[in-house]
Amino acid sequence: MRYEAPRTLGDATGMLASCQGVARVLAGGTDLLVALRSGFVEPELVVDIKRIPGMAEIVAEDGGWRVGAAVPGAALGRHDGVCRAWPGVVEAVELIGSTQIQGRATMVGNLCNASPAADSVPAMMAAGALARIAGPDGKERDVPVGDVATGPGVTSLAPGELVASIFLPEAPARSGDAYLRLIPRTEMDIAVVGAAVSLTLDDGGCCAAAKVVLGAVGPRALVVEDGAAAIIGTTLDDDSLAALEAAASAAARPIDDKRGTVPYRRKVAGVLARRAARIAGTRAGENR
Amino acid sequence: MIDVRLGATLRSMAGGRESFPVEAGTVGQVLKRLQGAYPELSPVLHRGVAVAIDGRIYRDSLLQPVPDGAEVYLMPRVAGG
Amino acid sequence: MSLQHVTTTVNGDRAEFLCDTMETLLDALRDRLGLTGSKEGCASGDCGACSVMFDGRLVCACLVLAAEADGRKVETIEGMAGTGELHPLQTKFLELGALQCGVCTPGFLVAAKALLEENPDPDETEVRYWLAGNLCRCTGYDKIIRAVLETAADLRGQ
Amino acid sequence: MELEFTTRTTFDKVGTRPPRPDGTDKVTGRALYGADLAGADMLVGKVLRSPHAHARILAIDTSRARALPGVKAVVTRDDFPDIGPEGTVKGEVEENLWDVARNVMARDKALYEGHAVAAVAATSTAVARQALKLIDITWQVLPHVTDVDEAMRPGAPLVHEDMITAGMDPAPEEPSNIAEYTRIEMGDIEAGFAAADVVVEQTFRTEAAHQGYIEPHACVASASEDGVAELWCCTQGHFSVRDMCANILGMDLASLRVTSSEIGGGFGGKTTVFLEPVALLLSRQSGRPVKMTMSRDEVFRASGPTSSTSITARIGATRDGRITACDASFRYQGGAFAGSPVGYGAVCGMAPYDCPNVDLHCYDVVVNRPKAAAYRAPGAPMAAFAIESLLDEIACKLDIDPVELRLRNAVKEGASSVYGPTFGTIGFVECLEAARDHPSLEAAPGPNQARGIAAGFWPNYGGQTSVTVNVNNDGTVLVSLGTPDIGGSRASMCLMAAEELQIPYERVKAIIADTSALGHNDTTGGSRVTHSAGLATIAASRKVIDTMKRRAAAVWDIDVDAVVWDQGCVRPSGANAGDHEPLTFDAIAAMAPATGGPIAGHAEINAEGAGASFAVHVCDLEVDPETGRVTVLRYLAVQDAGKAIHPDYVEGQYQGGVAQGIGWALNEEYIYGSDGILQNPGFLDYRIPVASDLPMIDTVIVEVPNPGHPYGVRGVGETPIVPPLAAVANAVSRAIGQRMTETPMSPPRILAAIDQAP
């Protein structure tokens, strides 16, 4: 295995593109090193992007925030601006592993690992985040975060491409987001179900816009349009939240595995979507 | 005379009989005389036993005195984690 | 197979080693530098027994490639005590019996020190969540949590 | 045993909480554990493991692996001597060596996924890994069975084709997976149930749990050309490791020296051998030291978890809550070899209660899973889960407080125990009363919250122990022990030696000596060390005192009967013994070279008189009714320690046992796919409790002295894991109004139970 730590994005994409065998990007490494150790992947090349200037930075852009691919969770959680704008995204990222994992794991790594249970992905999708993809030709393109993972362990990235940053847009006034997941313990587990809700209230306290996204109940994060529709135009009263719960449970397409059963995941998807919506609503109400 | 009793765990291995009288002064003599006098006990003795004398459990103490009239039980040997 | 040359700083001292690119920082610390205080309990970041500071951040050394350490600063359990003097956390762990088998103890101490540097006045819940990545199978955590809370109070001068 | 004593009740040092002698090395990272030793020219050993749950090994071809540069040795079944079913047992090994030898390296069949089939030693980890891939095995995959109830059904795949159930009369003609049947009977079971006003019955199931020690198994072996070998390893019993390895490999005991490293947890799981005989063979073949360490994944797949069980139990009681009868069928799988702890389980479950009529059927079952090893109170937590759950059901039905129900049935001194002998001095009633009166029971549970109560019992034992107490000329003392220190026992031994010798605790140090330095020591386990090594330390210390009295008498030229030991000094016994200034411990130590040479005491004993230990646990928890998640709010562990030598480490045992028990109750389990492959061999999905999962764990140390120990010590390590499965289950059941009968009580299982509630 060859280890490279290039100093420019162009070098990084160039190395990835010219590698004949399996190549992997190393950011936080919390998934990659486990895969290496278990022999699950045997790459010919590992490209460490942490020495590329700017990769570990969070910068303000168009009222929102651009988060570099090598920003660890611990840094994101200490960034006042992002915490204020997108508390749900931050709490989702902070749920990834322990304090030690937070010292390394990145939002982009969580996205590109393409696990159906990735915690940060539903929250980023609910926030309308964009992934900036750098290619070997020096070109960059922005795609919705939801378009990066296409199935378990599979992404839409072409050979030589990598995700260089995530753009979190400006959070509208009177908006709030939240992410909840169910794990059997309090920490250190993979989500059995995850639910992210982002919503905006109008001046009358009615829900004007909403996004509901579920994790771990399908091959990739699931947008629940019916769930959003159930709360848009309401004051997030019990009946509308019950309708959201029903819509989320109905939309879930889980599997039976060692972490949970189909009926369990289906039911809990609804419960968490409802609870997340309530938290997001409260946050939106406080956010003037 | 010592009336050796089988703990409930071992009774089924010796045909259900509970009581085996022997003349003995030590744990070693108890085991030796049981072996000679009661062939039905051989699976029990072969398995390995501990001996409880008046409620105190002895695993390997062949020289331990057994007072006349003591309560003597054979039990399975206990280990642990 | 050619080996990678790495120059790094461990507990304030310059350290150099050659390693295979597949080796982790934990492998290098233990096998190349003889610093066996960091333990391998899982090699997957799930137990925290190999907790070290890496450029000022708490990480699992099993999830860092040794090659990544080039030019970085690593702090391990071996560097925690001053010359002839234990760190207050180490003293408190001894005083309260906050260890049994002791194999998880180096990881707990490194992690707890990082916590107190960032938050000198944590409450019980904060300590428990901060240390959730450090598994202990002997103590039930009770005395460990108490030791961290009491050390924090001592350091605040209470 | 020659030590004469009356149990004392006042102490000067015992019962205090000084820092442990090995503590500083453990907080600074200096302490050396199994994987921490490095030797010059050392090779790395790795094991190839079966990918199949059950498969015949038709052929093993190692030629490609041997040809790989850097590979220095390859071993398979062909390299192990055949010890025969009866074996030649030297030493004190109690495990069936035929089984252990076959567990260490598969012979005709791989009996479980992870079973070792070959091993290599190479110049690096990378080469060793590569070599494993070059070993060619021809498999014939066989049908498998991993569930205990399925394994007992006629027609189930046979783990051992020729296994005939032992203990049945007449013996069955057909082979089966039932290794042994045992029946435990007392009184008249039918009359007992006839006298009952209320009868409860349930079937309970528990999934296998792993000890989950944080340190994986590791060893370094170095064999030399003259047939002598050294082994360094993390183990609960290096003498047993020596005996097992020597027997499996056909060595003399004197030719193998085993040193126990510091041990990173064991809980029963490090009482046998896995890597050690293989490492010795690899070293013998290569002529170089070989280090072997298990990965976490190997620990789960190939070391010894506990049994999974299926238990059907029925208990009858009168209207006023007196238990009249209990019958039960206990079905425990012990993995691929006989020896599940079903018998211990059966007797421990009912031992706390005075029940005149008992009929228990025990089945020891084999399946295609790793060979079970001891795990803290082997067999007892599962049985207590069944029995204590049924008692809770009776308490609910009769509307009796659960502590009160247990008080009405608790065994007391003079009660006959379910396993035979009459109980001596025991402290169960004292534990129940302490729990009942504890302030934490004053808080009333809120919505979706409930309180669960359960009791537990472990008999404890003593065993063989050798201890040497050496006095240095400066008056400091060194205690050499042969029982690996898992949880602070060196501190306890130093306290007991200091107490006997009446010198400061700081003047006493303790080490764990290797197998060449002391007589045989049984393994650290069964909660025996503080009792038995304590007895030996006290006995050895008293020999030191005897010698000191003789030396002082000789110096004074008076008869030894004319001196006494008092306050750490030798004094004349009275006025007519002469006028001599007392000689201090230090002074006599300093005179040693001139008065006959070194002063030491040693004791080689087979400790008897272990005192039974009882515990009562109280668990308060909350269930999220929409997700089935449980939050443990409060936990109280009350237990009789006899006498707590070092209370910190007694409390630590209670708290650690509780944490393990809560993990087992709520989340820990072995998950097998239909292919017989373990699906969760890692700490990610084998979910042991993390710090944020638990509250502080309150403890009460009850001290009802054990008359079998000079200080009244009872073992404390095992009992605390016995009640938690039931305490948690009783709390969850009361919170959701539905009896929980399976562990783990994971969120999906609890939610399913809530959905079924009427």
mmCIF file of C-alpha atoms in Angstrom, chain B residues 50-58 70-75, chain D residues 419-422:
data_model
loop_
_atom_site.group_PDB
_atom_site.id
_atom_site.type_symbol
_atom_site.label_atom_id
_atom_site.label_comp_id
_atom_site.label_asym_id
_atom_site.label_seq_id
_atom_site.Cartn_x
_atom_site.Cartn_y
_atom_site.Cartn_z
ATOM 1 C CA ALA B 50 -15.909 -32.423 47.319
ATOM 2 C CA VAL B 51 -16.800 -33.451 50.854
ATOM 3 C CA ALA B 52 -18.824 -31.277 53.171
ATOM 4 C CA ILE B 53 -18.285 -31.932 56.884
ATOM 5 C CA ASP B 54 -20.744 -30.154 59.136
ATOM 6 C CA GLY B 55 -21.423 -27.600 56.447
ATOM 7 C CA ARG B 56 -17.802 -26.823 55.592
ATOM 8 C CA ILE B 57 -16.644 -27.874 52.128
ATOM 9 C CA TYR B 58 -13.349 -29.720 51.543
ATOM 10 C CA ALA B 70 -20.529 -35.546 61.731
ATOM 11 C CA GLU B 71 -22.848 -34.494 58.910
ATOM 12 C CA VAL B 72 -20.981 -35.649 55.807
ATOM 13 C CA TYR B 73 -22.141 -34.894 52.289
ATOM 14 C CA LEU B 74 -20.537 -35.712 48.955
ATOM 15 C CA MET B 75 -20.968 -32.868 46.471
ATOM 16 C CA TYR D 419 -26.876 -28.916 47.274
ATOM 17 C CA GLY D 420 -26.707 -30.952 50.449
ATOM 18 C CA PRO D 421 -24.887 -29.693 53.499
ATOM 19 C CA THR D 422 -26.311 -27.490 56.193
#
